[in-house]
Every structure is written in C-alpha cells, then in structure tokens.
XYZ file of C-alpha atoms in Angstrom:
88
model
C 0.000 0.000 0.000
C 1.090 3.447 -1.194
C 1.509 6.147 1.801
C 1.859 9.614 0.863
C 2.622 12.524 3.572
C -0.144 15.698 3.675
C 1.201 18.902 3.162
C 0.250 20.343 6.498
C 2.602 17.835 8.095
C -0.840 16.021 9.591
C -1.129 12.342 9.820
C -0.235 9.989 6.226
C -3.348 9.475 4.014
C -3.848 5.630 2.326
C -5.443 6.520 -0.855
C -6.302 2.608 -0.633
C -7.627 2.548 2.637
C -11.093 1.106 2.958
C -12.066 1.657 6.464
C -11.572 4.399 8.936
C -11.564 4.417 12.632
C -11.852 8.116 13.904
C -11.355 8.081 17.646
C -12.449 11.557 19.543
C -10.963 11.711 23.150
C -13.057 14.713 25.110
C -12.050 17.122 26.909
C -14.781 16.688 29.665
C -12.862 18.117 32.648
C -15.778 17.050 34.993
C -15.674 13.334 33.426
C -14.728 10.404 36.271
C -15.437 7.570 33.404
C -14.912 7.032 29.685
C -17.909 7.846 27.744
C -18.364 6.225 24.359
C -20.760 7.301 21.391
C -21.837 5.222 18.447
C -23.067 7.818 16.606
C -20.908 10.690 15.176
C -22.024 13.632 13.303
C -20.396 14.906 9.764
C -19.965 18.136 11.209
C -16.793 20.304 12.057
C -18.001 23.022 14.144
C -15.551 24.147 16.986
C -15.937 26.579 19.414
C -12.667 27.433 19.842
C -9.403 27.363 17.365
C -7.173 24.293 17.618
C -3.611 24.283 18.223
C -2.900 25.836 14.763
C -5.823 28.265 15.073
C -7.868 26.636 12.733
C -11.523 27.134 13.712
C -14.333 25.953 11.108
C -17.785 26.408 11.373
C -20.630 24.295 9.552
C -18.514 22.390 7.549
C -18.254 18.503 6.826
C -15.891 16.790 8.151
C -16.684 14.060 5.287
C -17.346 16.453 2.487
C -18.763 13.911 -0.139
C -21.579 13.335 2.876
C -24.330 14.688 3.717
C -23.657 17.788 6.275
C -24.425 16.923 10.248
C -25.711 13.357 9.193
C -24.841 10.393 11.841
C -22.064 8.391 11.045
C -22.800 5.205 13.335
C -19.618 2.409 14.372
C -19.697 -0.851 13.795
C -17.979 -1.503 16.761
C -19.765 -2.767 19.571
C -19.221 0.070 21.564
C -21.184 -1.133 24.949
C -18.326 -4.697 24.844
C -15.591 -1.892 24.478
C -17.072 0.106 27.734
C -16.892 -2.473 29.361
C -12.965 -4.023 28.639
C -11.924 -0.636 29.123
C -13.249 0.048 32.579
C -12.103 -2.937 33.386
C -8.509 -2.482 32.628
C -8.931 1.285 33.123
C-alpha cells in the first residue's frame, strides 16, 4: 500500500484505505469515566481554534456526505465500555 505525507505535516493518508476508525478523546474536565458514542455527526463546528488556530464552522468533516448526518460504528461500543473500565 502506497503512503503519501499531507502537506500540512498532519497524519499519512492511504489513498487505498477502505475503512476508517476516527477516535475523539473529550475534553470533559468534569468526566470520572470514559464515555463512548456510536453515533458521530459529519460536522466540524468548533468553538474554539485548535492548536494551529484553525476554527471551522458548519462544515463537513466528510465532504462527499451529507452535512451533520450520523455516522454510526460498527464496533460494539457497549463490549468496548466495558474491557476498558475494566482495565482502566
């Protein structure tokens, strides 16, 4: 498989990649437990700039998608709450 770098030095894209595991870590400072969604939505909206200052608003994170539309896992996200509290 052919990796090539990005131009804004972000992580290498696989043009032949097939699936895609995107894996959001919170920033819940109140949070005592991992909390895990199955659902996520095709929209990059954030309310404040990220390291580099980058700051969109409304736009899809998967542009060939349908804006704000659920993108559910396949995972089995309640087995995968439960192996990680226990070894968390």
């Amino acid at each position: 498989k052919k990796k090539k770098e990005s131009d804004d030095n972000s992580a290498p894209v696989n043009s032949e990649l097939q699936q895609t595991l995107l894996l959001h870590l919170g920033v819940d400072e109140r949070s005592t437990s991992f909390k895990l969604e199955a659902c996520a939505y095709n929209d990059a909206t954030f309310r404040i700039p990220d390291q580099r200052g980058f700051q969109p608003t409304k736009e899809p994170i998967f542009p060939q998608e349908e804006f704000d539309m659920c993108v559910r896992t396949t995972l089995d996200v309640e087995r995968l709450a439960e192996v990680m509290r226990q070894r968390f």
